[in-house]
PDB file of C-alpha atoms in Angstrom:
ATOM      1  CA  UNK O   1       0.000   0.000   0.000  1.00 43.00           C
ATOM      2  CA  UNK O   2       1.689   3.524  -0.914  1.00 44.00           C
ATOM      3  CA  UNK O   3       1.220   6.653   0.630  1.00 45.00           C
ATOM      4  CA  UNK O   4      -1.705   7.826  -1.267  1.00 53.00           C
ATOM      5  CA  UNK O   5      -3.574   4.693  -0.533  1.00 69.00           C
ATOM      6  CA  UNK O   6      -2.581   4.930   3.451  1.00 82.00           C
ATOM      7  CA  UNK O   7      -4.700   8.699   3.738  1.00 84.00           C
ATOM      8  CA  UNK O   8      -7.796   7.137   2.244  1.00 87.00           C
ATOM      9  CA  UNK O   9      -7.728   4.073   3.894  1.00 89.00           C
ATOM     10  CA  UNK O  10      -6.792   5.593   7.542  1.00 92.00           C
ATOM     11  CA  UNK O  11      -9.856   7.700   7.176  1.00 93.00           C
ATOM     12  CA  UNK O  12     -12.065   4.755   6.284  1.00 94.00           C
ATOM     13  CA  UNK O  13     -10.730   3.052   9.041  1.00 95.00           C
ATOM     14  CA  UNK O  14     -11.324   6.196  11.890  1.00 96.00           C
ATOM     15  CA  UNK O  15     -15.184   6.506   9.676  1.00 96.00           C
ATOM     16  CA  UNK O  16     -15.788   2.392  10.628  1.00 96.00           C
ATOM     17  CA  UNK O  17     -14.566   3.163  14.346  1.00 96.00           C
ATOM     18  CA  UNK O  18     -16.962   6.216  14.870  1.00 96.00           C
ATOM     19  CA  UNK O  19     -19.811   4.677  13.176  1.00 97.00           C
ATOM     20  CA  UNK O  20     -19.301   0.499  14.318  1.00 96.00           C
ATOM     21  CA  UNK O  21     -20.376   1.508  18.208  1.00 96.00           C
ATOM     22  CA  UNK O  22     -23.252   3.919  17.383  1.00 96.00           C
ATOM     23  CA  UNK O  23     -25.008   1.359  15.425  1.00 96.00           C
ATOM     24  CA  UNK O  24     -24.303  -1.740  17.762  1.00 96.00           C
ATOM     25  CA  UNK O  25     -26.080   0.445  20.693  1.00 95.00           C
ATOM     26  CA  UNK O  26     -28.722   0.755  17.979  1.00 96.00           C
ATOM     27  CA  UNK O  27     -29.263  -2.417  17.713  1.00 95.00           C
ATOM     28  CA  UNK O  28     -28.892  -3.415  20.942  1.00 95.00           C
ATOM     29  CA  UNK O  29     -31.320  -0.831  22.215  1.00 93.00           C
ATOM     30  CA  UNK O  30     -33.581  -1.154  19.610  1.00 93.00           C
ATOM     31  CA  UNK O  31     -33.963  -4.789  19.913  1.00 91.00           C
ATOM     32  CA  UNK O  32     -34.430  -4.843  23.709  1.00 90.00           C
ATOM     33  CA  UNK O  33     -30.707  -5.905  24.737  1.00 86.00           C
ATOM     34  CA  UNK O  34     -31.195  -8.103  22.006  1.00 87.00           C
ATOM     35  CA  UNK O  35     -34.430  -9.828  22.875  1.00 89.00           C
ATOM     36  CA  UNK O  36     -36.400  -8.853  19.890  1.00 90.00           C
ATOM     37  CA  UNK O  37     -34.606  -9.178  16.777  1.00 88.00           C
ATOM     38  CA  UNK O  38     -37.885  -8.197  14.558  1.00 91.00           C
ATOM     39  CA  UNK O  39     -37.800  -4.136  15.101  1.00 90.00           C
ATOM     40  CA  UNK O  40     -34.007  -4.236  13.954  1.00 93.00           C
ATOM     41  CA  UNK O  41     -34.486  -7.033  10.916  1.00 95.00           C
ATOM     42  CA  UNK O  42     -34.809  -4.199   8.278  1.00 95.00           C
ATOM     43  CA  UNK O  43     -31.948  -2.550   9.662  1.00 96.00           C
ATOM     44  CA  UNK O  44     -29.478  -5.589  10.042  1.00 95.00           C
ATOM     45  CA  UNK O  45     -30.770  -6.588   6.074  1.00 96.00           C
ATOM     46  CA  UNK O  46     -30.140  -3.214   4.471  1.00 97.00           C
ATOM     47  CA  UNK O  47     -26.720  -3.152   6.628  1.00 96.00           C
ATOM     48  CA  UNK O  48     -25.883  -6.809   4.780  1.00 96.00           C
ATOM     49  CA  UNK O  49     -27.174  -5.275   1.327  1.00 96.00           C
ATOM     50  CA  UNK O  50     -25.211  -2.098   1.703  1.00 96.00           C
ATOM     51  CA  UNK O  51     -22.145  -4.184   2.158  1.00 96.00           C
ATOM     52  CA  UNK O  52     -22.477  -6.436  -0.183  1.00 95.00           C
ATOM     53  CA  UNK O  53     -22.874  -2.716  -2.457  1.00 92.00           C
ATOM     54  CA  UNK O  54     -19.862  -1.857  -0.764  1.00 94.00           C
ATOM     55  CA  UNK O  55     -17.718  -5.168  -1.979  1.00 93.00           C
ATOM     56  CA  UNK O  56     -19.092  -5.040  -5.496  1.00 89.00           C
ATOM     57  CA  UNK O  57     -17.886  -1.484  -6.049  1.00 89.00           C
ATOM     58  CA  UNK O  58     -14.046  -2.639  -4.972  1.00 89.00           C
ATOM     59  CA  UNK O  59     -14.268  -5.589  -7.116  1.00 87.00           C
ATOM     60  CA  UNK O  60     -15.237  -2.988  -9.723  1.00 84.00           C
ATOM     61  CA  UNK O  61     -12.565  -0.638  -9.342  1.00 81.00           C
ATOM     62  CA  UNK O  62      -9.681  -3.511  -8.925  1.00 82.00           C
ATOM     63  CA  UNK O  63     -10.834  -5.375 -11.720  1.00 80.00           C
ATOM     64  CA  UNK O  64     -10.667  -2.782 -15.024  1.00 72.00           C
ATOM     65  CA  UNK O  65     -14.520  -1.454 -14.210  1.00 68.00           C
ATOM     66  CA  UNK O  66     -16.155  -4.981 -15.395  1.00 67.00           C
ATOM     67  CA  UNK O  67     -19.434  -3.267 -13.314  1.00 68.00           C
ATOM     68  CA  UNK O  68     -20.071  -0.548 -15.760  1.00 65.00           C
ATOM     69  CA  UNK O  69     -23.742  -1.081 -15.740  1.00 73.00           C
ATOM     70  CA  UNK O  70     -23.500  -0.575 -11.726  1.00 75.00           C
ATOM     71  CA  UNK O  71     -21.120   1.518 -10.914  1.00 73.00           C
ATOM     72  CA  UNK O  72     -19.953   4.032 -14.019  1.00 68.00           C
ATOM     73  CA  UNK O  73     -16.803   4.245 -15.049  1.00 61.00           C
ATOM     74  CA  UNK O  74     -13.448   6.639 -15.564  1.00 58.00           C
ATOM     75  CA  UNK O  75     -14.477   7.279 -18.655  1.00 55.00           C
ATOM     76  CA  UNK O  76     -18.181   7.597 -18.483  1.00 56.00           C
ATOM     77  CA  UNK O  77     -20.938   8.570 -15.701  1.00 56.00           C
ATOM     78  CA  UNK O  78     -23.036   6.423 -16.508  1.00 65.00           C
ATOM     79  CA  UNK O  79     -24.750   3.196 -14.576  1.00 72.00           C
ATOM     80  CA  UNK O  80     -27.270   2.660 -11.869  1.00 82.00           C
ATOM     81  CA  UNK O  81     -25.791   4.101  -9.321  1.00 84.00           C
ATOM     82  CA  UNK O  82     -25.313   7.211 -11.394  1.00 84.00           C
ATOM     83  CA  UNK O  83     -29.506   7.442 -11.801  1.00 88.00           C
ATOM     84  CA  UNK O  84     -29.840   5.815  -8.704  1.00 91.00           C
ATOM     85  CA  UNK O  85     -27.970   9.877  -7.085  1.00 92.00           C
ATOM     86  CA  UNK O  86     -29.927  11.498  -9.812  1.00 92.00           C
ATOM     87  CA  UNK O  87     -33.592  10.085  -8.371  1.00 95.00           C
ATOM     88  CA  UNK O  88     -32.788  11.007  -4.945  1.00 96.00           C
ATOM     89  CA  UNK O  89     -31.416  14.239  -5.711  1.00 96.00           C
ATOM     90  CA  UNK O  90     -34.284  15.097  -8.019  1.00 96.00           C
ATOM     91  CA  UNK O  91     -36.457  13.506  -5.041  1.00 97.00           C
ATOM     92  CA  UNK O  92     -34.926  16.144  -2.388  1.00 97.00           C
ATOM     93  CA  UNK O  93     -35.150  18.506  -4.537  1.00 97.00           C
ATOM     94  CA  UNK O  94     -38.831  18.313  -4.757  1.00 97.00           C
ATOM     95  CA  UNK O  95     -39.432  17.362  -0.901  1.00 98.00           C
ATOM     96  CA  UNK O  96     -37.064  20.961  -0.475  1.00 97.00           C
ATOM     97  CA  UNK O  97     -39.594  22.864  -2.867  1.00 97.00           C
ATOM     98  CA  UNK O  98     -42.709  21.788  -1.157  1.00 97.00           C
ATOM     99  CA  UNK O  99     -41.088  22.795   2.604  1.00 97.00           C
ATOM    100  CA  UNK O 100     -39.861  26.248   0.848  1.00 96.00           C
ATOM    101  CA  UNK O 101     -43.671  26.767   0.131  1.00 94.00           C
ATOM    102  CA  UNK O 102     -45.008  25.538   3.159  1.00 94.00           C
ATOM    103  CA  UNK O 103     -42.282  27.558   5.858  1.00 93.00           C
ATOM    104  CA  UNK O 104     -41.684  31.660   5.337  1.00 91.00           C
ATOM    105  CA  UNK O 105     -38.763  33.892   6.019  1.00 93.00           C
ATOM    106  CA  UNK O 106     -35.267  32.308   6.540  1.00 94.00           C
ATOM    107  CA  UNK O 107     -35.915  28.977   6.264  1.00 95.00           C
ATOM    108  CA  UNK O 108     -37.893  29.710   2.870  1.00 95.00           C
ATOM    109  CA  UNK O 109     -34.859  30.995   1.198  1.00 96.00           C
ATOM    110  CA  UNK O 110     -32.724  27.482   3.096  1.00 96.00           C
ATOM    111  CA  UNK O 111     -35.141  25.104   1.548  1.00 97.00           C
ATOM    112  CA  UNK O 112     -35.456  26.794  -1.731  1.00 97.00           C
ATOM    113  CA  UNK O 113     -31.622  26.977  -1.868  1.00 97.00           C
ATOM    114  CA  UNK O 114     -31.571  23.332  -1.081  1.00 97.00           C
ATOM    115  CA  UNK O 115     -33.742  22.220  -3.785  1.00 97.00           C
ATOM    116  CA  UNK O 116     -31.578  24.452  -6.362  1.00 97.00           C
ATOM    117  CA  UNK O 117     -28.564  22.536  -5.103  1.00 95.00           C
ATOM    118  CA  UNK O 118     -30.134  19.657  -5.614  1.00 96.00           C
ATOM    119  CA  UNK O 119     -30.983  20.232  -9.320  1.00 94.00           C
ATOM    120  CA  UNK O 120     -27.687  21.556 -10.307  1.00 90.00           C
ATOM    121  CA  UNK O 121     -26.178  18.325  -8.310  1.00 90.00           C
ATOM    122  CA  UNK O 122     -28.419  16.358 -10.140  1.00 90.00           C
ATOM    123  CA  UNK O 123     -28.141  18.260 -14.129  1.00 85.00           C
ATOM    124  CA  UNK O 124     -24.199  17.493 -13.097  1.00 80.00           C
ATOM    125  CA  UNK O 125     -24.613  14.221 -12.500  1.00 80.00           C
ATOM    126  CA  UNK O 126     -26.407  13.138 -15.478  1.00 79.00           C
ATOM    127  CA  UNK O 127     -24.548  15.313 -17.640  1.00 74.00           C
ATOM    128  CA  UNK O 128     -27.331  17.617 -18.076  1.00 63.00           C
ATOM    129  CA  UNK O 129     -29.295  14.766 -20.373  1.00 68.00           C
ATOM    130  CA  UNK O 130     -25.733  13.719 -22.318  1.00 68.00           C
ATOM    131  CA  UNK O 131     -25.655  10.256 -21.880  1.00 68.00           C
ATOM    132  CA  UNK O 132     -29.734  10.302 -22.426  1.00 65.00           C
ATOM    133  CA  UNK O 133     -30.330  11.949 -25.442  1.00 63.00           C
ATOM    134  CA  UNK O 134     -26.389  11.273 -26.875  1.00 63.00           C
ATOM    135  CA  UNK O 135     -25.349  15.016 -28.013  1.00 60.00           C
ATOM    136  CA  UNK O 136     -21.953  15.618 -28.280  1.00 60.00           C
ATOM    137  CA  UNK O 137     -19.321  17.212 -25.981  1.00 60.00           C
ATOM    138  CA  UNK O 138     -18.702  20.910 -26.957  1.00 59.00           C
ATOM    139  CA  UNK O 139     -14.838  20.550 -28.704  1.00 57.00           C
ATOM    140  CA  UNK O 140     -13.793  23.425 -26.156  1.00 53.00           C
ATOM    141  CA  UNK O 141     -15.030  21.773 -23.360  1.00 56.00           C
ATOM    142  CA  UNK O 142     -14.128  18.328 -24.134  1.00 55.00           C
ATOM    143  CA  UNK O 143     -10.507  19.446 -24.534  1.00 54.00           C
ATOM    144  CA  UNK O 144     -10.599  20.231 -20.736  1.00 51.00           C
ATOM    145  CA  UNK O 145     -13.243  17.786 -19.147  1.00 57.00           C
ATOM    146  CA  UNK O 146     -11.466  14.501 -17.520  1.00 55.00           C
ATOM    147  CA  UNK O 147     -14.233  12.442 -18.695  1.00 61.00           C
ATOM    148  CA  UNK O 148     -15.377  14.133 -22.078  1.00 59.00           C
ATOM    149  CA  UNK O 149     -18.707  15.088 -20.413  1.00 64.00           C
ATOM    150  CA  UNK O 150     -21.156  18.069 -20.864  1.00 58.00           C
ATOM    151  CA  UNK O 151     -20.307  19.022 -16.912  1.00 60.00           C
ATOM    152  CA  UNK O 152     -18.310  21.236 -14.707  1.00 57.00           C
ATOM    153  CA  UNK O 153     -17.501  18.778 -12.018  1.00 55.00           C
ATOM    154  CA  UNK O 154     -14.944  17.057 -14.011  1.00 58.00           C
ATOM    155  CA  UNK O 155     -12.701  20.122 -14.511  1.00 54.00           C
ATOM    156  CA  UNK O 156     -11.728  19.512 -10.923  1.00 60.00           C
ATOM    157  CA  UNK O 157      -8.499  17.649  -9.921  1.00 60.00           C
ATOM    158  CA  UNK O 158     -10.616  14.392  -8.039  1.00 62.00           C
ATOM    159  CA  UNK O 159      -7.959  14.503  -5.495  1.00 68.00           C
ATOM    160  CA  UNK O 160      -9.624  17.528  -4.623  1.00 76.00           C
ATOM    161  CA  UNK O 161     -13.045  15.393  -4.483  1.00 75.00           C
ATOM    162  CA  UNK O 162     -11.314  12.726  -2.132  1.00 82.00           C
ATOM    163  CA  UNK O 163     -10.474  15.741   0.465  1.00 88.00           C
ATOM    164  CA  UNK O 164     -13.810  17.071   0.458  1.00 88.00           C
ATOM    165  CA  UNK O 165     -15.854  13.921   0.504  1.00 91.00           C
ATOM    166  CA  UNK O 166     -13.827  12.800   3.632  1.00 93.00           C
ATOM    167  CA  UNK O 167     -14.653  15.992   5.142  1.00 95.00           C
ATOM    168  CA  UNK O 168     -18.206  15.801   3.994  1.00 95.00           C
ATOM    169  CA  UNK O 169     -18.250  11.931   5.326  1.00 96.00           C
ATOM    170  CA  UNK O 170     -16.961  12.827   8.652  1.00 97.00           C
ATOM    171  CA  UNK O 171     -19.352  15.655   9.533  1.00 97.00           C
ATOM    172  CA  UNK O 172     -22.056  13.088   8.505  1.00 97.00           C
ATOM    173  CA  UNK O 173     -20.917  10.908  11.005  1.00 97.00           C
ATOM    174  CA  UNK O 174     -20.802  13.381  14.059  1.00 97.00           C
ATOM    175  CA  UNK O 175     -23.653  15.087  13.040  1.00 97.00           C
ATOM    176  CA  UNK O 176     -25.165  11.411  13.739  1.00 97.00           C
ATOM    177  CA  UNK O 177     -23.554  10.688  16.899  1.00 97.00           C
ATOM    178  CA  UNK O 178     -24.226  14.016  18.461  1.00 96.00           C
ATOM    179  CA  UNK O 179     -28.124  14.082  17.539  1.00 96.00           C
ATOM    180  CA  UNK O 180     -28.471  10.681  17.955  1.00 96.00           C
ATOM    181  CA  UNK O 181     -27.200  11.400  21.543  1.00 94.00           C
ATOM    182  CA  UNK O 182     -28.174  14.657  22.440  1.00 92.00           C
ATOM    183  CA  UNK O 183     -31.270  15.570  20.732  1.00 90.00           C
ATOM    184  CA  UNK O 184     -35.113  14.850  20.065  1.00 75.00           C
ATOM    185  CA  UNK O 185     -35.524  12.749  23.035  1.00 78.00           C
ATOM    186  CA  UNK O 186     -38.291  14.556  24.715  1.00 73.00           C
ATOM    187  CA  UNK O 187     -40.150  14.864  21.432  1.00 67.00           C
ATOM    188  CA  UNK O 188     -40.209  18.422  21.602  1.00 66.00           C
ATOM    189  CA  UNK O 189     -40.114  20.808  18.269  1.00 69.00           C
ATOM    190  CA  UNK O 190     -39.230  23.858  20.095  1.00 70.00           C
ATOM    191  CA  UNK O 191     -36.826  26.504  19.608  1.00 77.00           C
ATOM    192  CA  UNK O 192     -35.209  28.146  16.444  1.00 86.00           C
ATOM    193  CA  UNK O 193     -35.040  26.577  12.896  1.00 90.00           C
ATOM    194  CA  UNK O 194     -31.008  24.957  13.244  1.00 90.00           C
ATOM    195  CA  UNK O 195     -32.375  23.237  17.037  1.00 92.00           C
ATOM    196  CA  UNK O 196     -35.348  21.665  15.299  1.00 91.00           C
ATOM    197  CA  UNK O 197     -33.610  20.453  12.757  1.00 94.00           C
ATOM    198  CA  UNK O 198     -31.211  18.795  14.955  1.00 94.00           C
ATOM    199  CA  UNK O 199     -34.024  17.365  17.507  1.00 94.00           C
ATOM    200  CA  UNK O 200     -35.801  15.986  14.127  1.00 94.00           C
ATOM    201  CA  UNK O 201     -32.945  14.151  12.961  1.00 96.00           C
ATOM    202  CA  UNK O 202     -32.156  12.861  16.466  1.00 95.00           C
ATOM    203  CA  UNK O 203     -35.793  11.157  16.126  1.00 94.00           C
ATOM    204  CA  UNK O 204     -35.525  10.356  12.803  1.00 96.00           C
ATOM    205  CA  UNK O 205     -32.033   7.957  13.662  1.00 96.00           C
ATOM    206  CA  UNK O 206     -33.908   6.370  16.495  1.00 94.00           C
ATOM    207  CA  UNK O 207     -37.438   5.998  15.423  1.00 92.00           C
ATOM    208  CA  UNK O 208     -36.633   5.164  11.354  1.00 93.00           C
ATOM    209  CA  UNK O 209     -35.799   1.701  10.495  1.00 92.00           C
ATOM    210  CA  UNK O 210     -33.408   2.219   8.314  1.00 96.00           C
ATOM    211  CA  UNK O 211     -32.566   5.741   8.453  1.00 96.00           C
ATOM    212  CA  UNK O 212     -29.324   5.500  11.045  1.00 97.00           C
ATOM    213  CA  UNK O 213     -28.223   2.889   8.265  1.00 97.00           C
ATOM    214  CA  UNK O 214     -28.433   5.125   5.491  1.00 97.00           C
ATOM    215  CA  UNK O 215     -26.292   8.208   7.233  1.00 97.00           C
ATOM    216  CA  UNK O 216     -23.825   6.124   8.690  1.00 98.00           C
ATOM    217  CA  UNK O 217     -23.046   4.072   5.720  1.00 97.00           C
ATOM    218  CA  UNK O 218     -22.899   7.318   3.718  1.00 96.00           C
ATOM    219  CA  UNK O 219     -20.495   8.723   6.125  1.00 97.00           C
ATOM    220  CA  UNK O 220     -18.047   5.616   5.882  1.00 97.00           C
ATOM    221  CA  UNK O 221     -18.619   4.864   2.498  1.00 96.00           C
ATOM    222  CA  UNK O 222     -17.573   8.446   1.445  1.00 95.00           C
ATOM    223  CA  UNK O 223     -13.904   8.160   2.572  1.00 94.00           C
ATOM    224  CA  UNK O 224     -12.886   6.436   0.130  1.00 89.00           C
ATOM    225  CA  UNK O 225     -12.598   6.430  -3.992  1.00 86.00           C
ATOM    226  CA  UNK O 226     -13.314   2.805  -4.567  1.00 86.00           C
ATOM    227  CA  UNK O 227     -16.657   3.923  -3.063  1.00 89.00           C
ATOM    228  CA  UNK O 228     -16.664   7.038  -5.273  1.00 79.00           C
ATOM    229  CA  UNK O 229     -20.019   6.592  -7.237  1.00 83.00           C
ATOM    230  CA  UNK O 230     -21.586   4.379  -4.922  1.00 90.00           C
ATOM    231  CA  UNK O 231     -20.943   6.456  -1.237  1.00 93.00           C
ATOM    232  CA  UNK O 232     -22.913   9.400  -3.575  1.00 91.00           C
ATOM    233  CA  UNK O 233     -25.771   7.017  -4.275  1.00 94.00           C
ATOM    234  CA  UNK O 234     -25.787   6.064  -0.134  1.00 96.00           C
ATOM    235  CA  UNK O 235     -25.688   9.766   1.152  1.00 96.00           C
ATOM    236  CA  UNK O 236     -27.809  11.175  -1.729  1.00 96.00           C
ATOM    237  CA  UNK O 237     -30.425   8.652  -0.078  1.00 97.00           C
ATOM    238  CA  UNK O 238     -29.931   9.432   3.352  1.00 97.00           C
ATOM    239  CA  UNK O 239     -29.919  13.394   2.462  1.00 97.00           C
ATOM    240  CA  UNK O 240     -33.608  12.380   0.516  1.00 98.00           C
ATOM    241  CA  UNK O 241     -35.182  10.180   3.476  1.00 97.00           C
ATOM    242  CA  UNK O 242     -33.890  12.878   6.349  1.00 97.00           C
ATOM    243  CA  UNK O 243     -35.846  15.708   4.131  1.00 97.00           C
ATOM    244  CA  UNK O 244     -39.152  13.527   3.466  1.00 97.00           C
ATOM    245  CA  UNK O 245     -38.769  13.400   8.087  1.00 95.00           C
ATOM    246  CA  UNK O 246     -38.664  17.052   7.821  1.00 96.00           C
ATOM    247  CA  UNK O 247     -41.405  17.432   5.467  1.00 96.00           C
ATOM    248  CA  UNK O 248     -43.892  14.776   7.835  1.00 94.00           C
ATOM    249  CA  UNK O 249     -43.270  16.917  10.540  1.00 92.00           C
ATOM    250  CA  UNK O 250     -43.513  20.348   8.945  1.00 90.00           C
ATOM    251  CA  UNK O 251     -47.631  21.037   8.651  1.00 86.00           C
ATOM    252  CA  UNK O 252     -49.261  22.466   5.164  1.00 80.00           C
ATOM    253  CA  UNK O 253     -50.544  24.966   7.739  1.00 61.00           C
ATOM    254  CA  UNK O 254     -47.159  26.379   9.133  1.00 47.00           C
ATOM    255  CA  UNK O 255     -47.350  29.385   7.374  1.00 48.00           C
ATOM    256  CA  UNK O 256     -50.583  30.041   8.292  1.00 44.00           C
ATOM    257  CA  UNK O 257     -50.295  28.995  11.535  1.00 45.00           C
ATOM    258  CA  UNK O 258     -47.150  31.590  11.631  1.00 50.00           C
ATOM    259  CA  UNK O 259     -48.955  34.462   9.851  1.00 48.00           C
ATOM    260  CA  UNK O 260     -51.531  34.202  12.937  1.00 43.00           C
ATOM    261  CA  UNK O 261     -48.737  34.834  15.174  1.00 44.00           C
ATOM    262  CA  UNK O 262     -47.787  38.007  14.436  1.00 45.00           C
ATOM    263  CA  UNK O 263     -51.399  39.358  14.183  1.00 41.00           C
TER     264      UNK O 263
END
């Protein structure tokens, strides 16, 4: 293993030992100090199937990208894992636009931000429609673009990518530790918009059956490159499923209801 393997794999390795004993207290509170495996079955399954994921995308990447149709490749973005970040970004993106209409002020302008991010995310993903409808690369840009794509994201070294996915990976994984710990046990949805975020995604990891799965394995699976593609398909999921909690709990009459309050 040389030195540019070490960094990557280090920070999988710290990832696996901040998320391993957050989801074994999981499961063992969840299941009743293991006394009732049935609450945690669809959490233990998707954990198997996300590793089996996991082992598929290495084999891919060590064995000259024979998992195109899963997984993409250097040379194109383009498999099911590459639609399967496009649906959930496209998917957040509308669950952002419907809480942008249903909140006012701030958090308006947060949501509607979100579900622009989302789009542009998602255009850059597919290519905006490339690999759909089969246009060719602008010469000007194709001279420049790693991967002869109609994008901007592949003008950037993907060292630079590695870097900030870690970083991105690692703030997933103590943002789920700390609200997982600290917040949304009393049920409450008090105080400002960042707190009730928080308290909501505390009861989202505790009360979802699969949503602590989703953001941890997102937060792991994003340290490292032989992950690239598929870590994006894990968080964009977890980033979608967090945002439909957010929605249940935000009520079509919140602006209303908000609107009376200053009367």
């Amino acid at each position: 293993m040389t030195i540019d393997h070490m960094g990557p794999f280090l920070a999988f390795l710290g990832a696996c030992i901040l998320a391993v004993p957050l989801a074994g207290y999981h499961v063992w509170a969840q299941s009743g100090h293991f006394r009732r495996l049935a609450p945690v079955l669809p959490a233990v399954i998707l954990a198997c199937i996300l590793v089996v994921g996991a082992a598929l995308s290495i084999w891919h990447n060590q064995s000259d990208e024979h998992l195109g149709i899963l997984f993409g490749s250097e040379t194109q973005d383009f498999g099911l894992s590459e639609y399967g970040v496009v649906l959930a970004l496209l998917g957040a993106m509308g669950v952002s636009a419907i809480l942008a209409f249903r909140v006012t002020g701030v958090e308006r302008a947060i949501f509607a931000f979100v579900a622009l991010g989302c789009f542009f995310v998602a255009g850059e993903e597919l290519s905006w429609g490339q690999w759909i409808f089969g246009w060719g690369t602008p010469e000007a840009l194709a001279a420049v673009n790693l991967q002869n794509e109609t994008n901007a994201h592949n003008l950037i070294d993907p060292r630079l990518y590695d870097l900030a996915y870690a970083a991105i990976g690692f703030a997933t994984l103590l943002t789920a530790i700390v609200t997982y710990a600290a917040f949304g046990r009393d049920g409450s949805q008090a105080g400002g918009f960042p707190i009730r975020l928080l308290r909501l995604m505390g009861q989202w990891l505790r009360d979802s059956q699969t949503g602590l799965v989703w953001m941890l394995a997102g937060g792991v699976l994003l340290q490292h490159e032989l992950f690239e593609e598929y870590s994006e398909f894990v968080f964009a999921v977890a980033v979608f499923l967090f945002l439909c909690r957010v929605l249940e709990a935000t009520p079509r009459t919140a602006r209303s209801m908000k609107e009376q309050a200053h009367v």
